[in-house]
Amino acid sequence: MSDDHDEENGFDAAIPDSLMPYDSWIEGAYRQVMLRALDYAAEHGLPGDHHFYLTFRTDWPGVEMPGHLRAQYPHEITIVLQHKFWGLKVDHAQGTISVGLSFGGIPSTLVIPVAAISAFADPHIRLALRFTVPEQPPVAAAPENVVPVQAPEAGADAPAAGEARAEEDAEKGEGSQVVSLAAFRKRGPGGPG
């Protein structure tokens, strides 16, 4: 069919700009998918070979992490939840995710505002979600933003089916290999970029 035929039948070949915020609604729905996956893992552990990559802004207000990690990753970090993590919790009322994990063998707790997350992936099924994080002025690491290093409580319910590491640990060959999220990113109009 030609474009002339489409126009004769009342079809316009060009898609008009939307006056409704579909993009933000879709992104919100994808964030809910991520939160449901994290809720599931918190309650049931990670089944099979499922594991998560979470990329988030370390300079975002409300991020709580050890000072040495913030210094090493002043803008963004990707963590891998795979073999050894504990205390995974999604606080829907506060809009945060908290998780205990080890960095270089040192147990730590992170608190991550959902708004600070720029990507979520489950490489086992090649699922990758990218989120818009508005530019904010970087927040200096203040003492109240530094979480003291904590070991998991004795007898704590620490699932054996999850481990978190910074990209640097994985690149050194210390555990799981971090795969570039670029391989999973949705291409924009015009094909690969």
mmCIF file of N, CA, C and O in Angstrom, residues 80-171:
data_model
loop_
_atom_site.group_PDB
_atom_site.id
_atom_site.type_symbol
_atom_site.label_atom_id
_atom_site.label_comp_id
_atom_site.label_asym_id
_atom_site.label_seq_id
_atom_site.Cartn_x
_atom_site.Cartn_y
_atom_site.Cartn_z
ATOM 1 N N VAL A 80 26.031 -6.200 41.975
ATOM 2 C CA VAL A 80 25.489 -7.467 41.506
ATOM 3 C C VAL A 80 24.951 -8.221 42.713
ATOM 4 O O VAL A 80 25.685 -8.469 43.669
ATOM 5 N N LEU A 81 23.677 -8.554 42.679
ATOM 6 C CA LEU A 81 23.064 -9.366 43.725
ATOM 7 C C LEU A 81 22.985 -10.788 43.188
ATOM 8 O O LEU A 81 22.209 -11.067 42.280
ATOM 9 N N GLN A 82 23.859 -11.649 43.761
ATOM 10 C CA GLN A 82 23.890 -12.995 43.212
ATOM 11 C C GLN A 82 24.046 -14.061 44.281
ATOM 12 O O GLN A 82 23.102 -14.787 44.543
ATOM 13 N N HIS A 83 25.209 -14.197 44.921
ATOM 14 C CA HIS A 83 25.430 -15.332 45.813
ATOM 15 C C HIS A 83 25.323 -15.029 47.299
ATOM 16 O O HIS A 83 24.822 -15.838 48.042
ATOM 17 N N LYS A 84 25.822 -13.890 47.729
ATOM 18 C CA LYS A 84 25.828 -13.594 49.163
ATOM 19 C C LYS A 84 25.330 -12.181 49.421
ATOM 20 O O LYS A 84 26.080 -11.220 49.315
ATOM 21 N N PHE A 85 24.056 -12.067 49.724
ATOM 22 C CA PHE A 85 23.520 -10.798 50.188
ATOM 23 C C PHE A 85 22.528 -11.121 51.292
ATOM 24 O O PHE A 85 22.096 -12.254 51.435
ATOM 25 N N TRP A 86 22.206 -10.133 52.081
ATOM 26 C CA TRP A 86 21.288 -10.360 53.187
ATOM 27 C C TRP A 86 20.496 -9.086 53.442
ATOM 28 O O TRP A 86 20.870 -8.003 52.998
ATOM 29 N N GLY A 87 19.392 -9.251 54.123
ATOM 30 C CA GLY A 87 18.594 -8.102 54.535
ATOM 31 C C GLY A 87 18.025 -7.282 53.388
ATOM 32 O O GLY A 87 17.740 -6.099 53.572
ATOM 33 N N LEU A 88 17.809 -7.895 52.231
ATOM 34 C CA LEU A 88 17.227 -7.162 51.109
ATOM 35 C C LEU A 88 15.808 -6.750 51.487
ATOM 36 O O LEU A 88 15.002 -7.576 51.919
ATOM 37 N N LYS A 89 15.535 -5.458 51.358
ATOM 38 C CA LYS A 89 14.212 -4.949 51.734
ATOM 39 C C LYS A 89 13.854 -3.777 50.836
ATOM 40 O O LYS A 89 14.676 -2.893 50.593
ATOM 41 N N VAL A 90 12.625 -3.787 50.370
ATOM 42 C CA VAL A 90 12.081 -2.662 49.632
ATOM 43 C C VAL A 90 11.124 -1.951 50.579
ATOM 44 O O VAL A 90 10.156 -2.534 51.045
ATOM 45 N N ASP A 91 11.422 -0.700 50.897
ATOM 46 C CA ASP A 91 10.548 0.111 51.745
ATOM 47 C C ASP A 91 9.747 1.014 50.814
ATOM 48 O O ASP A 91 10.227 2.063 50.382
ATOM 49 N N HIS A 92 8.543 0.568 50.494
ATOM 50 C CA HIS A 92 7.712 1.302 49.537
ATOM 51 C C HIS A 92 7.315 2.676 50.079
ATOM 52 O O HIS A 92 7.229 3.631 49.314
ATOM 53 N N ALA A 93 7.071 2.772 51.383
ATOM 54 C CA ALA A 93 6.672 4.049 51.978
ATOM 55 C C ALA A 93 7.790 5.081 51.889
ATOM 56 O O ALA A 93 7.554 6.250 51.603
ATOM 57 N N GLN A 94 9.039 4.642 52.131
ATOM 58 C CA GLN A 94 10.186 5.554 52.069
ATOM 59 C C GLN A 94 10.768 5.688 50.669
ATOM 60 O O GLN A 94 11.577 6.578 50.412
ATOM 61 N N GLY A 95 10.407 4.759 49.772
ATOM 62 C CA GLY A 95 10.955 4.788 48.416
ATOM 63 C C GLY A 95 12.420 4.404 48.380
ATOM 64 O O GLY A 95 13.195 4.995 47.621
ATOM 65 N N THR A 96 12.802 3.398 49.219
ATOM 66 C CA THR A 96 14.203 2.976 49.280
ATOM 67 C C THR A 96 14.320 1.462 49.194
ATOM 68 O O THR A 96 13.382 0.723 49.470
ATOM 69 N N ILE A 97 15.518 1.054 48.833
ATOM 70 C CA ILE A 97 15.909 -0.358 48.831
ATOM 71 C C ILE A 97 17.120 -0.449 49.738
ATOM 72 O O ILE A 97 18.044 0.362 49.625
ATOM 73 N N SER A 98 17.144 -1.423 50.633
ATOM 74 C CA SER A 98 18.333 -1.634 51.458
ATOM 75 C C SER A 98 18.788 -3.070 51.278
ATOM 76 O O SER A 98 17.983 -3.977 51.068
ATOM 77 N N VAL A 99 20.102 -3.253 51.346
ATOM 78 C CA VAL A 99 20.671 -4.580 51.164
ATOM 79 C C VAL A 99 22.028 -4.639 51.852
ATOM 80 O O VAL A 99 22.783 -3.675 51.841
ATOM 81 N N GLY A 100 22.299 -5.767 52.465
ATOM 82 C CA GLY A 100 23.614 -6.031 53.032
ATOM 83 C C GLY A 100 24.404 -6.857 52.041
ATOM 84 O O GLY A 100 23.891 -7.809 51.452
ATOM 85 N N LEU A 101 25.662 -6.482 51.852
ATOM 86 C CA LEU A 101 26.522 -7.201 50.919
ATOM 87 C C LEU A 101 27.972 -6.937 51.278
ATOM 88 O O LEU A 101 28.269 -6.127 52.142
ATOM 89 N N SER A 102 28.859 -7.661 50.639
ATOM 90 C CA SER A 102 30.286 -7.526 50.925
ATOM 91 C C SER A 102 31.005 -6.861 49.765
ATOM 92 O O SER A 102 30.768 -7.181 48.600
ATOM 93 N N PHE A 103 31.888 -5.934 50.104
ATOM 94 C CA PHE A 103 32.767 -5.295 49.132
ATOM 95 C C PHE A 103 34.186 -5.600 49.575
ATOM 96 O O PHE A 103 34.603 -5.173 50.654
ATOM 97 N N GLY A 104 34.914 -6.361 48.783
ATOM 98 C CA GLY A 104 36.278 -6.723 49.146
ATOM 99 C C GLY A 104 36.328 -7.501 50.452
ATOM 100 O O GLY A 104 37.263 -7.347 51.223
ATOM 101 N N GLY A 105 35.294 -8.304 50.725
ATOM 102 C CA GLY A 105 35.245 -9.107 51.936
ATOM 103 C C GLY A 105 34.755 -8.357 53.172
ATOM 104 O O GLY A 105 34.670 -8.929 54.250
ATOM 105 N N ILE A 106 34.409 -7.083 53.027
ATOM 106 C CA ILE A 106 33.936 -6.284 54.162
ATOM 107 C C ILE A 106 32.416 -6.156 54.068
ATOM 108 O O ILE A 106 31.894 -5.572 53.117
ATOM 109 N N PRO A 107 31.685 -6.708 55.052
ATOM 110 C CA PRO A 107 30.223 -6.587 55.037
ATOM 111 C C PRO A 107 29.796 -5.134 55.196
ATOM 112 O O PRO A 107 30.350 -4.393 56.004
ATOM 113 N N SER A 108 28.823 -4.728 54.393
ATOM 114 C CA SER A 108 28.329 -3.355 54.398
ATOM 115 C C SER A 108 26.831 -3.362 54.144
ATOM 116 O O SER A 108 26.288 -4.333 53.636
ATOM 117 N N THR A 109 26.195 -2.263 54.472
ATOM 118 C CA THR A 109 24.780 -2.083 54.179
ATOM 119 C C THR A 109 24.619 -0.849 53.310
ATOM 120 O O THR A 109 25.202 0.192 53.592
ATOM 121 N N LEU A 110 23.836 -0.990 52.256
ATOM 122 C CA LEU A 110 23.526 0.126 51.375
ATOM 123 C C LEU A 110 22.044 0.452 51.496
ATOM 124 O O LEU A 110 21.222 -0.449 51.628
ATOM 125 N N VAL A 111 21.723 1.725 51.438
ATOM 126 C CA VAL A 111 20.342 2.184 51.317
ATOM 127 C C VAL A 111 20.297 3.024 50.056
ATOM 128 O O VAL A 111 21.060 3.986 49.913
ATOM 129 N N ILE A 112 19.419 2.633 49.139
ATOM 130 C CA ILE A 112 19.373 3.245 47.813
ATOM 131 C C ILE A 112 17.967 3.785 47.553
ATOM 132 O O ILE A 112 17.014 3.002 47.505
ATOM 133 N N PRO A 113 17.819 5.087 47.383
ATOM 134 C CA PRO A 113 16.513 5.606 46.969
ATOM 135 C C PRO A 113 16.155 5.062 45.587
ATOM 136 O O PRO A 113 17.007 5.005 44.693
ATOM 137 N N VAL A 114 14.913 4.671 45.407
ATOM 138 C CA VAL A 114 14.474 4.128 44.126
ATOM 139 C C VAL A 114 14.721 5.146 43.006
ATOM 140 O O VAL A 114 15.111 4.782 41.900
ATOM 141 N N ALA A 115 14.568 6.429 43.303
ATOM 142 C CA ALA A 115 14.769 7.473 42.291
ATOM 143 C C ALA A 115 16.212 7.563 41.825
ATOM 144 O O ALA A 115 16.488 8.117 40.762
ATOM 145 N N ALA A 116 17.165 7.010 42.594
ATOM 146 C CA ALA A 116 18.582 7.065 42.228
ATOM 147 C C ALA A 116 18.982 5.950 41.270
ATOM 148 O O ALA A 116 20.078 5.967 40.719
ATOM 149 N N ILE A 117 18.102 4.982 41.047
ATOM 150 C CA ILE A 117 18.440 3.820 40.217
ATOM 151 C C ILE A 117 18.297 4.177 38.746
ATOM 152 O O ILE A 117 17.242 4.611 38.292
ATOM 153 N N SER A 118 19.385 3.977 37.997
ATOM 154 C CA SER A 118 19.380 4.288 36.569
ATOM 155 C C SER A 118 19.246 3.044 35.693
ATOM 156 O O SER A 118 18.938 3.161 34.514
ATOM 157 N N ALA A 119 19.477 1.851 36.261
ATOM 158 C CA ALA A 119 19.338 0.622 35.473
ATOM 159 C C ALA A 119 19.123 -0.573 36.384
ATOM 160 O O ALA A 119 19.628 -0.623 37.513
ATOM 161 N N PHE A 120 18.363 -1.538 35.872
ATOM 162 C CA PHE A 120 18.125 -2.813 36.540
ATOM 163 C C PHE A 120 18.202 -3.874 35.459
ATOM 164 O O PHE A 120 17.667 -3.693 34.368
ATOM 165 N N ALA A 121 18.889 -4.970 35.752
ATOM 166 C CA ALA A 121 18.974 -6.055 34.770
ATOM 167 C C ALA A 121 18.946 -7.402 35.473
ATOM 168 O O ALA A 121 19.422 -7.546 36.597
ATOM 169 N N ASP A 122 18.349 -8.367 34.799
ATOM 170 C CA ASP A 122 18.432 -9.776 35.179
ATOM 171 C C ASP A 122 19.028 -10.473 33.955
ATOM 172 O O ASP A 122 18.309 -10.859 33.038
ATOM 173 N N PRO A 123 20.373 -10.582 33.909
ATOM 174 C CA PRO A 123 21.028 -11.133 32.719
ATOM 175 C C PRO A 123 20.607 -12.564 32.385
ATOM 176 O O PRO A 123 20.701 -12.966 31.222
ATOM 177 N N HIS A 124 20.122 -13.318 33.364
ATOM 178 C CA HIS A 124 19.717 -14.700 33.101
ATOM 179 C C HIS A 124 18.653 -14.763 32.007
ATOM 180 O O HIS A 124 18.655 -15.678 31.190
ATOM 181 N N ILE A 125 17.760 -13.780 31.988
ATOM 182 C CA ILE A 125 16.711 -13.767 30.964
ATOM 183 C C ILE A 125 16.886 -12.595 29.994
ATOM 184 O O ILE A 125 15.975 -12.267 29.245
ATOM 185 N N ARG A 126 18.050 -11.948 30.044
ATOM 186 C CA ARG A 126 18.378 -10.830 29.156
ATOM 187 C C ARG A 126 17.381 -9.678 29.301
ATOM 188 O O ARG A 126 17.029 -9.015 28.335
ATOM 189 N N LEU A 127 16.922 -9.456 30.533
ATOM 190 C CA LEU A 127 16.047 -8.327 30.826
ATOM 191 C C LEU A 127 16.897 -7.161 31.282
ATOM 192 O O LEU A 127 17.728 -7.320 32.181
ATOM 193 N N ALA A 128 16.708 -6.023 30.670
ATOM 194 C CA ALA A 128 17.423 -4.812 31.078
ATOM 195 C C ALA A 128 16.475 -3.633 30.984
ATOM 196 O O ALA A 128 15.815 -3.441 29.964
ATOM 197 N N LEU A 129 16.407 -2.887 32.064
ATOM 198 C CA LEU A 129 15.553 -1.714 32.127
ATOM 199 C C LEU A 129 16.413 -0.496 32.438
ATOM 200 O O LEU A 129 17.232 -0.540 33.358
ATOM 201 N N ARG A 130 16.249 0.568 31.680
ATOM 202 C CA ARG A 130 16.960 1.821 31.913
ATOM 203 C C ARG A 130 15.958 2.844 32.423
ATOM 204 O O ARG A 130 14.826 2.891 31.951
ATOM 205 N N PHE A 131 16.396 3.661 33.388
ATOM 206 C CA PHE A 131 15.526 4.664 33.971
ATOM 207 C C PHE A 131 16.166 6.039 33.851
ATOM 208 O O PHE A 131 17.381 6.175 33.910
ATOM 209 N N THR A 132 15.332 7.040 33.752
ATOM 210 C CA THR A 132 15.798 8.416 33.723
ATOM 211 C C THR A 132 16.021 8.879 35.152
ATOM 212 O O THR A 132 15.126 8.771 35.984
ATOM 213 N N VAL A 133 17.215 9.360 35.429
ATOM 214 C CA VAL A 133 17.520 9.945 36.728
ATOM 215 C C VAL A 133 17.859 11.407 36.444
ATOM 216 O O VAL A 133 18.871 11.691 35.807
ATOM 217 N N PRO A 134 17.010 12.322 36.887
ATOM 218 C CA PRO A 134 17.286 13.729 36.603
ATOM 219 C C PRO A 134 18.631 14.147 37.173
ATOM 220 O O PRO A 134 19.072 13.640 38.199
ATOM 221 N N GLU A 135 19.283 15.065 36.489
ATOM 222 C CA GLU A 135 20.560 15.575 36.990
ATOM 223 C C GLU A 135 20.299 16.368 38.266
ATOM 224 O O GLU A 135 19.418 17.207 38.315
ATOM 225 N N GLN A 136 21.034 16.061 39.285
ATOM 226 C CA GLN A 136 20.961 16.762 40.561
ATOM 227 C C GLN A 136 22.376 17.170 40.920
ATOM 228 O O GLN A 136 23.320 16.469 40.569
ATOM 229 N N PRO A 137 22.540 18.243 41.667
ATOM 230 C CA PRO A 137 23.895 18.566 42.107
ATOM 231 C C PRO A 137 24.409 17.447 43.005
ATOM 232 O O PRO A 137 23.659 16.915 43.822
ATOM 233 N N PRO A 138 25.674 17.038 42.827
ATOM 234 C CA PRO A 138 26.212 15.976 43.672
ATOM 235 C C PRO A 138 26.127 16.363 45.145
ATOM 236 O O PRO A 138 26.292 17.516 45.515
ATOM 237 N N VAL A 139 25.836 15.363 45.970
ATOM 238 C CA VAL A 139 25.756 15.562 47.408
ATOM 239 C C VAL A 139 27.071 15.114 48.007
ATOM 240 O O VAL A 139 27.521 13.989 47.768
ATOM 241 N N ALA A 140 27.704 15.987 48.768
ATOM 242 C CA ALA A 140 28.966 15.617 49.419
ATOM 243 C C ALA A 140 28.691 14.536 50.454
ATOM 244 O O ALA A 140 27.657 14.540 51.106
ATOM 245 N N ALA A 141 29.620 13.622 50.590
ATOM 246 C CA ALA A 141 29.475 12.547 51.572
ATOM 247 C C ALA A 141 29.558 13.148 52.968
ATOM 248 O O ALA A 141 30.594 13.616 53.400
ATOM 249 N N ALA A 142 28.426 13.156 53.646
ATOM 250 C CA ALA A 142 28.370 13.668 55.011
ATOM 251 C C ALA A 142 28.369 12.495 55.981
ATOM 252 O O ALA A 142 27.939 11.402 55.612
ATOM 253 N N PRO A 143 28.819 12.688 57.208
ATOM 254 C CA PRO A 143 28.868 11.573 58.144
ATOM 255 C C PRO A 143 27.545 10.843 58.293
ATOM 256 O O PRO A 143 27.519 9.641 58.451
ATOM 257 N N GLU A 144 26.409 11.551 58.191
ATOM 258 C CA GLU A 144 25.127 10.865 58.347
ATOM 259 C C GLU A 144 24.814 9.966 57.157
ATOM 260 O O GLU A 144 23.960 9.112 57.245
ATOM 261 N N ASN A 145 25.516 10.139 56.037
ATOM 262 C CA ASN A 145 25.293 9.298 54.869
ATOM 263 C C ASN A 145 26.193 8.071 54.839
ATOM 264 O O ASN A 145 26.096 7.268 53.942
ATOM 265 N N VAL A 146 27.075 7.943 55.808
ATOM 266 C CA VAL A 146 27.997 6.823 55.825
ATOM 267 C C VAL A 146 27.439 5.762 56.774
ATOM 268 O O VAL A 146 27.161 6.030 57.933
ATOM 269 N N VAL A 147 27.256 4.574 56.236
ATOM 270 C CA VAL A 147 26.741 3.480 57.038
ATOM 271 C C VAL A 147 27.916 2.724 57.627
ATOM 272 O O VAL A 147 28.831 2.338 56.912
ATOM 273 N N PRO A 148 27.928 2.509 58.953
ATOM 274 C CA PRO A 148 29.034 1.761 59.527
ATOM 275 C C PRO A 148 29.052 0.333 58.993
ATOM 276 O O PRO A 148 28.017 -0.225 58.660
ATOM 277 N N VAL A 149 30.235 -0.231 58.893
ATOM 278 C CA VAL A 149 30.372 -1.606 58.429
ATOM 279 C C VAL A 149 29.747 -2.509 59.471
ATOM 280 O O VAL A 149 30.041 -2.411 60.654
ATOM 281 N N GLN A 150 28.860 -3.382 59.005
ATOM 282 C CA GLN A 150 28.158 -4.277 59.917
ATOM 283 C C GLN A 150 28.282 -5.705 59.417
ATOM 284 O O GLN A 150 28.128 -5.955 58.243
ATOM 285 N N ALA A 151 28.524 -6.611 60.330
ATOM 286 C CA ALA A 151 28.490 -8.026 59.984
ATOM 287 C C ALA A 151 27.051 -8.488 60.134
ATOM 288 O O ALA A 151 26.303 -7.945 60.933
ATOM 289 N N PRO A 152 26.634 -9.490 59.368
ATOM 290 C CA PRO A 152 25.283 -9.990 59.542
ATOM 291 C C PRO A 152 25.128 -10.579 60.938
ATOM 292 O O PRO A 152 26.077 -11.129 61.495
ATOM 293 N N GLU A 153 23.916 -10.452 61.478
ATOM 294 C CA GLU A 153 23.661 -10.978 62.811
ATOM 295 C C GLU A 153 23.790 -12.493 62.808
ATOM 296 O O GLU A 153 23.466 -13.160 61.842
ATOM 297 N N ALA A 154 24.264 -13.021 63.920
ATOM 298 C CA ALA A 154 24.384 -14.476 64.048
ATOM 299 C C ALA A 154 22.999 -15.077 63.907
ATOM 300 O O ALA A 154 22.041 -14.608 64.513
ATOM 301 N N GLY A 155 22.900 -16.097 63.100
ATOM 302 C CA GLY A 155 21.622 -16.768 62.890
ATOM 303 C C GLY A 155 20.683 -15.955 62.006
ATOM 304 O O GLY A 155 19.532 -16.275 61.892
ATOM 305 N N ALA A 156 21.200 -14.873 61.434
ATOM 306 C CA ALA A 156 20.348 -14.048 60.578
ATOM 307 C C ALA A 156 19.962 -14.834 59.346
ATOM 308 O O ALA A 156 20.647 -15.744 58.923
ATOM 309 N N ASP A 157 18.910 -14.424 58.788
ATOM 310 C CA ASP A 157 18.312 -15.067 57.639
ATOM 311 C C ASP A 157 19.021 -14.598 56.381
ATOM 312 O O ASP A 157 18.427 -13.949 55.555
ATOM 313 N N ALA A 158 20.306 -14.871 56.222
ATOM 314 C CA ALA A 158 21.081 -14.399 55.081
ATOM 315 C C ALA A 158 21.039 -15.430 53.971
ATOM 316 O O ALA A 158 21.666 -16.464 54.068
ATOM 317 N N PRO A 159 20.259 -15.163 52.916
ATOM 318 C CA PRO A 159 20.149 -16.148 51.845
ATOM 319 C C PRO A 159 21.505 -16.445 51.216
ATOM 320 O O PRO A 159 22.299 -15.548 51.013
ATOM 321 N N ALA A 160 21.737 -17.686 50.924
ATOM 322 C CA ALA A 160 22.976 -18.075 50.267
ATOM 323 C C ALA A 160 22.870 -17.847 48.768
ATOM 324 O O ALA A 160 23.832 -18.017 48.061
ATOM 325 N N ALA A 161 21.698 -17.461 48.292
ATOM 326 C CA ALA A 161 21.499 -17.302 46.854
ATOM 327 C C ALA A 161 21.624 -15.852 46.410
ATOM 328 O O ALA A 161 20.808 -15.345 45.705
ATOM 329 N N GLY A 162 22.662 -15.169 46.815
ATOM 330 C CA GLY A 162 22.859 -13.817 46.324
ATOM 331 C C GLY A 162 24.178 -13.244 46.786
ATOM 332 O O GLY A 162 24.617 -13.539 47.867
ATOM 333 N N GLU A 163 24.852 -12.471 45.939
ATOM 334 C CA GLU A 163 26.109 -11.834 46.304
ATOM 335 C C GLU A 163 26.167 -10.505 45.580
ATOM 336 O O GLU A 163 25.694 -10.387 44.468
ATOM 337 N N ALA A 164 26.711 -9.513 46.224
ATOM 338 C CA ALA A 164 26.841 -8.211 45.576
ATOM 339 C C ALA A 164 28.295 -7.832 45.517
ATOM 340 O O ALA A 164 29.050 -8.065 46.439
ATOM 341 N N ARG A 165 28.693 -7.260 44.436
ATOM 342 C CA ARG A 165 30.065 -6.793 44.251
ATOM 343 C C ARG A 165 30.039 -5.557 43.384
ATOM 344 O O ARG A 165 29.218 -5.438 42.497
ATOM 345 N N ALA A 166 31.017 -4.706 43.586
ATOM 346 C CA ALA A 166 31.193 -3.563 42.695
ATOM 347 C C ALA A 166 31.823 -4.066 41.407
ATOM 348 O O ALA A 166 32.429 -5.133 41.367
ATOM 349 N N GLU A 167 31.678 -3.282 40.347
ATOM 350 C CA GLU A 167 32.249 -3.687 39.063
ATOM 351 C C GLU A 167 33.730 -3.975 39.173
ATOM 352 O O GLU A 167 34.236 -4.893 38.557
ATOM 353 N N GLU A 168 34.438 -3.193 39.980
ATOM 354 C CA GLU A 168 35.877 -3.355 40.089
ATOM 355 C C GLU A 168 36.242 -4.760 40.582
ATOM 356 O O GLU A 168 37.159 -5.380 40.048
ATOM 357 N N ASP A 169 35.531 -5.284 41.587
ATOM 358 C CA ASP A 169 35.811 -6.623 42.091
ATOM 359 C C ASP A 169 35.636 -7.658 40.991
ATOM 360 O O ASP A 169 36.436 -8.573 40.838
ATOM 361 N N ALA A 170 34.577 -7.499 40.202
ATOM 362 C CA ALA A 170 34.322 -8.455 39.135
ATOM 363 C C ALA A 170 35.395 -8.363 38.056
ATOM 364 O O ALA A 170 35.821 -9.372 37.506
ATOM 365 N N GLU A 171 35.824 -7.133 37.742
ATOM 366 C CA GLU A 171 36.849 -6.971 36.719
ATOM 367 C C GLU A 171 38.178 -7.576 37.155
ATOM 368 O O GLU A 171 38.972 -8.005 36.334
#
